[in-house]
Amino acid sequence: MSEKIKVLIAKPGLDGHDRGAKVVARAFRDAGFEVIYTGLRQTPEQIVNAAIEEDVDAIGVSILSGAHNHCFSEIMNLLKHNSIDDIMVFGGGIIPDDDVAYLKSIGVAEVFGPGTPTDDTVKFVKANVRKGNE
Amino acid sequence: MNLEKMKESFNKWKSDYNKKKDASKLRQKKFMSVSSYEPEPLYTPLDLQDFDYFEKLGIPGDYPFTRGVHNTLYRERLWTMRQFAGFGTAKQSNERYKYLLKNGQTGLSVAFHLPTLMGLDSDNPLSRGEIGKDGVAIDTLADMETLFDGIPLDKVSTSMTINAPAAILLAMYIAVAKKHGVAPEKLSGTIQNDILKEYIAQKTFIFPPEPSIKLIVDTIEYCSKHLPAWNTISISGYHIREAGATALQELAFTLIDGRTYVEAAIARGLDVNEFAPRLSFFFNSHNDFFEEVAKFRAARRIWAKLMKEKFGASSQRAQLMRFHTQTAGCSLTANQIENNIVRVTIQALAAVMGGTQSLHTNSMDEALALPTEKAVRIALRTQQIIANESGAANVIDPLGGSYYVEKLTDEMERGVMDYFDRIDRMGGVLSAIDKGFFQSEISDAAFRHQREIEKNERIVVGVNSYCDGNGEKGGGDILKIDEKVEREQVAALTALKKKRDNDKVKSSLERLKNDARSGANVMYALIDCVEAYASLGEMCDVFREVYGVYEEPPMF
């Protein structure tokens, strides 16, 4: 891959806990990715529109408010609705194990909980991006 | 003390130490605090040569209050054990409060769900998926009536973590008390009401900074007339620290926020000796025990000097800083969650050694979800063990006079003054927010901290070390919010909006708009609105229309 991988770091939900999103955004930038950060409180529509406009390879969704099931499923539906299958969606935040299983079942590639080294997230995205959603 | 002898033996020790250091005999290359501060290996009387006891410390209960705000401290009364709680519907939270009070908790602390914090009703599309998730859903006075049902508001003090719409929740609390037959002057408690740290760190802002500060001064003015026992603001470093700041940054940014509020209240014409005694503070307590104790002690000293020297506060009550402490949520690990009980114990002990007035201890499972009842009970018991078994509450400021702690307290003070100078040169807090100064200081520190963990320069037990494959992953019971809560809350609000006297709602909101436009104190109109069962979202919409909304430029 010669071109830089482009990642949208997105912050849906009403919470303002942006520490994780910002740390991960910096880690991607340091690893040579092109990173766009949406800022706080983006609706699923805004996130998917931004991803399409910016033609990103992946969307990293950070959410700590508890509204993850709602936000992720909206994002996945909107991607499907727009017939987009080449944008990988991954996430992080305070997300219980049971919900992680659900999120994976709707097509979220991976969920990185508290304590995940940023290198793991970066490596995962590098290895799995541009493969198309199954 | 023979200083010559001290110097001689210190120099000998230092040369022995350096030999070992140079021969790489030390365990680590760098020894640093949670905040990446590198302390000396040894502190001695040489570090405190010009130390003036009365200038630096004073007697507990006397200026500059370094040793504490009371002359008896915990021998007369323990700190207030106040666990932050709230989830689901008002009815569910009411049950949790009654449970906590029955178990020996001595004050309430209300967590509101995000739509309430953001001034949105539960039926707003933006609230979907958020109802009751990380706090209790409050839309109207009806919810507040349920929340405090059967709780004696003249006996229990209530802290409410609410910021942008704080004036509205205060109005609701006053209205509930009235229905209980409790007069406003009998009410004790706190509204967080600290908007500056929202722009800096926590990010639950709604309106732009200037009208937000105006709303805060409205509450200060109103309470100084009608609610003399109410803490009008809880100037908070907690969230600044959680966002990634160091201990020093937490302290400096909080104190300069406090200074900004005092300036605004004085500009309104309020008397510093009257309003300042009701200002309170809220700090974080992290793992580095000594750094935290020094931070708490320095906080009191700096504030007292500021109030006396800069603002001319002459009463002691106006000079002394009272604060609440919460243990550091960001220190909790999702791996091996039981270890968090130990972290919380160290942090809570630091808060007690630092002379806190009230304390929340986090529950071990909060890196996974809201806490279960069992986890909350252990957290509360942790405080009770410190209070009754450890002996820590027997002696006032037991670490006072420690060479290390005094030196660190001095360094905290100096560091705060340096930050004050930098921020003042930028034109003050609002201008520094505008320039993204705080935000970038904090995200730099957060990133550095994360890299230190990843490069193994910083050990976190169960995360990057001592992972034995047993119980790394949380597991066990966690608290789940039933999706049914959302449907019920929205249905109740819809029914209430039909049932209430909508003409009265309309006219009270009209009055609110007029008062907001004219610059009058809005508290009186807000009490009218809440008593007419106008919703939080409706009142905030009026403010959004008059004041505008704030948007943060995304940066990382």
XYZ file of N, CA and C in Angstrom, chain A residues 13-16 18-19 22-23 25-27 29-30 35 37-41 43 65-67 70 94 96 98-99 114-119, chain B residues 114-115 118 120 126 128-130 133-134 202-204 241-244 330 367-368 443-444 446-447 450-451 454 463 478 480 552 554-556:
204
model
N -22.415 10.068 20.576
C -22.885 10.042 21.966
C -22.766 11.426 22.575
N -23.427 11.619 23.703
C -23.462 12.957 24.310
C -22.301 13.190 25.266
N -21.495 12.167 25.554
C -20.438 12.382 26.542
C -19.281 13.177 25.941
N -18.543 13.813 26.817
C -17.417 14.632 26.370
C -16.075 14.010 26.677
N -13.135 12.766 25.777
C -12.393 12.659 24.519
C -10.932 12.263 24.709
N -10.573 11.887 25.941
C -9.173 11.531 26.194
C -8.724 10.363 25.316
N -8.581 11.167 21.522
C -7.433 12.000 21.160
C -6.115 11.240 21.220
N -5.984 10.380 22.245
C -4.752 9.582 22.357
C -4.635 8.654 21.143
N -6.072 9.031 18.196
C -5.849 9.834 16.983
C -4.366 10.173 16.833
N -3.743 10.557 17.928
C -2.312 10.880 17.869
C -1.469 9.663 17.532
N -1.839 8.525 18.111
C -1.067 7.306 17.858
C -1.131 6.952 16.369
N -1.635 9.073 13.902
C -0.863 10.085 13.180
C 0.632 9.777 13.265
N 1.066 9.423 14.502
C 2.480 9.092 14.688
C 2.881 7.863 13.880
N -5.171 11.242 9.652
C -6.210 11.148 10.677
C -7.132 12.362 10.639
N -10.275 13.932 12.930
C -11.044 13.784 14.165
C -12.316 14.605 14.030
N -13.456 13.971 14.298
C -14.740 14.655 14.057
C -15.061 15.734 15.074
N -14.463 15.644 16.281
C -14.948 16.477 17.378
C -16.103 15.778 18.062
N -16.629 16.445 19.077
C -17.593 15.812 19.978
C -19.012 15.742 19.417
N -19.783 14.793 19.958
C -21.244 14.735 19.781
C -21.690 14.736 18.337
N -23.624 12.953 15.300
C -24.662 11.948 15.107
C -24.123 10.889 14.136
N -20.526 6.713 26.732
C -21.758 7.178 27.366
C -22.714 6.038 27.672
N -22.481 4.861 27.108
C -23.431 3.769 27.290
C -24.385 3.621 26.113
N -24.316 4.567 25.174
C -25.238 4.513 24.028
C -24.620 3.775 22.844
N -26.830 1.609 20.292
C -27.610 2.471 19.399
C -26.713 3.126 18.340
N -16.047 2.419 27.034
C -16.533 1.559 28.120
C -17.675 0.721 27.547
N -19.301 -3.165 27.670
C -19.286 -4.485 28.309
C -19.120 -5.629 27.291
N -20.610 -8.464 26.751
C -21.801 -8.965 26.055
C -22.131 -8.080 24.865
N -21.957 -6.778 25.058
C -22.270 -5.847 23.982
C -21.225 -5.940 22.872
N -10.588 -0.435 27.685
C -9.593 0.320 28.450
C -8.344 -0.528 28.662
N -7.182 0.103 28.570
C -5.931 -0.606 28.804
C -5.301 -1.178 27.547
N -6.009 -1.088 26.412
C -5.425 -1.596 25.160
C -4.246 -0.713 24.751
N -3.079 -1.294 24.481
C -1.981 -0.464 23.974
C -2.359 0.119 22.611
N -2.033 1.375 22.372
C -2.414 1.989 21.092
C -1.759 1.245 19.925
N -0.583 0.675 20.169
C 0.088 -0.087 19.107
C -0.779 -1.244 18.606
N -26.740 11.901 30.584
C -26.148 12.898 29.684
C -27.145 13.871 29.064
N -28.346 13.414 28.654
C -29.276 14.400 28.106
C -29.562 15.539 29.101
N -26.759 17.905 29.187
C -26.678 18.699 27.961
C -27.930 19.528 27.704
N -31.050 18.560 27.328
C -31.966 17.959 26.350
C -33.008 17.112 27.068
N -31.578 13.442 19.896
C -30.171 13.305 20.308
C -30.013 12.488 21.584
N -31.435 9.650 22.170
C -31.676 8.211 21.946
C -30.467 7.369 22.314
N -30.730 6.309 23.047
C -29.651 5.417 23.468
C -28.948 5.874 24.733
N -29.256 7.078 25.216
C -28.535 7.639 26.362
C -29.376 7.659 27.634
N -28.525 6.055 31.173
C -27.335 5.215 31.056
C -26.250 5.582 32.053
N -25.803 6.834 32.068
C -24.791 7.094 33.095
C -25.230 8.139 34.100
N -14.106 18.514 30.587
C -15.198 17.563 30.654
C -16.146 17.667 29.465
N -16.208 18.865 28.902
C -16.869 19.104 27.610
C -18.399 18.994 27.615
N -19.053 19.029 28.775
C -20.514 19.106 28.726
C -20.939 20.571 28.863
N -8.192 16.357 35.653
C -7.251 15.257 35.889
C -7.641 14.021 35.086
N -8.939 13.732 35.073
C -9.409 12.545 34.348
C -9.099 12.655 32.853
N -9.128 13.870 32.332
C -8.857 14.070 30.907
C -7.375 13.880 30.599
N -6.555 13.740 31.642
C -5.155 13.421 31.406
C -4.156 14.379 32.012
N -9.792 7.355 36.273
C -8.888 7.005 35.173
C -7.792 6.045 35.620
N -14.469 0.565 35.537
C -13.843 0.591 34.211
C -14.666 -0.215 33.212
N -15.679 -0.913 33.735
C -16.511 -1.743 32.862
C -17.903 -1.162 32.645
N -3.970 17.221 26.632
C -3.837 16.057 25.744
C -2.367 15.678 25.546
N -1.455 16.633 25.669
C -0.019 16.275 25.650
C 0.309 15.363 26.832
N -1.748 13.499 28.580
C -2.442 12.204 28.458
C -1.687 11.282 27.507
N -1.209 11.850 26.425
C -0.498 11.051 25.436
C 0.838 10.557 26.005
N 0.212 7.653 28.346
C -0.098 6.413 27.629
C 1.161 5.803 27.019
N 2.023 6.645 26.452
C 3.262 6.139 25.848
C 4.183 5.545 26.915
N 3.026 2.158 27.514
C 3.276 1.253 26.389
C 4.754 0.930 26.228
N -1.918 -4.794 33.781
C -2.122 -4.256 32.436
C -0.886 -4.502 31.565
N -22.205 -7.149 35.992
C -22.167 -5.698 35.853
C -23.590 -5.166 35.810
N -26.618 -3.348 34.322
C -27.110 -3.024 32.983
C -28.379 -2.198 33.096
N -16.839 23.493 20.077
C -15.400 23.409 20.254
C -14.740 23.023 18.931
N -12.526 20.935 16.751
C -11.900 19.638 17.007
C -10.383 19.708 16.829
N -9.652 19.292 17.826
C -8.187 19.233 17.719
C -7.679 18.072 18.542
N -6.534 17.559 18.187
C -5.953 16.476 18.986
C -4.448 16.559 18.976
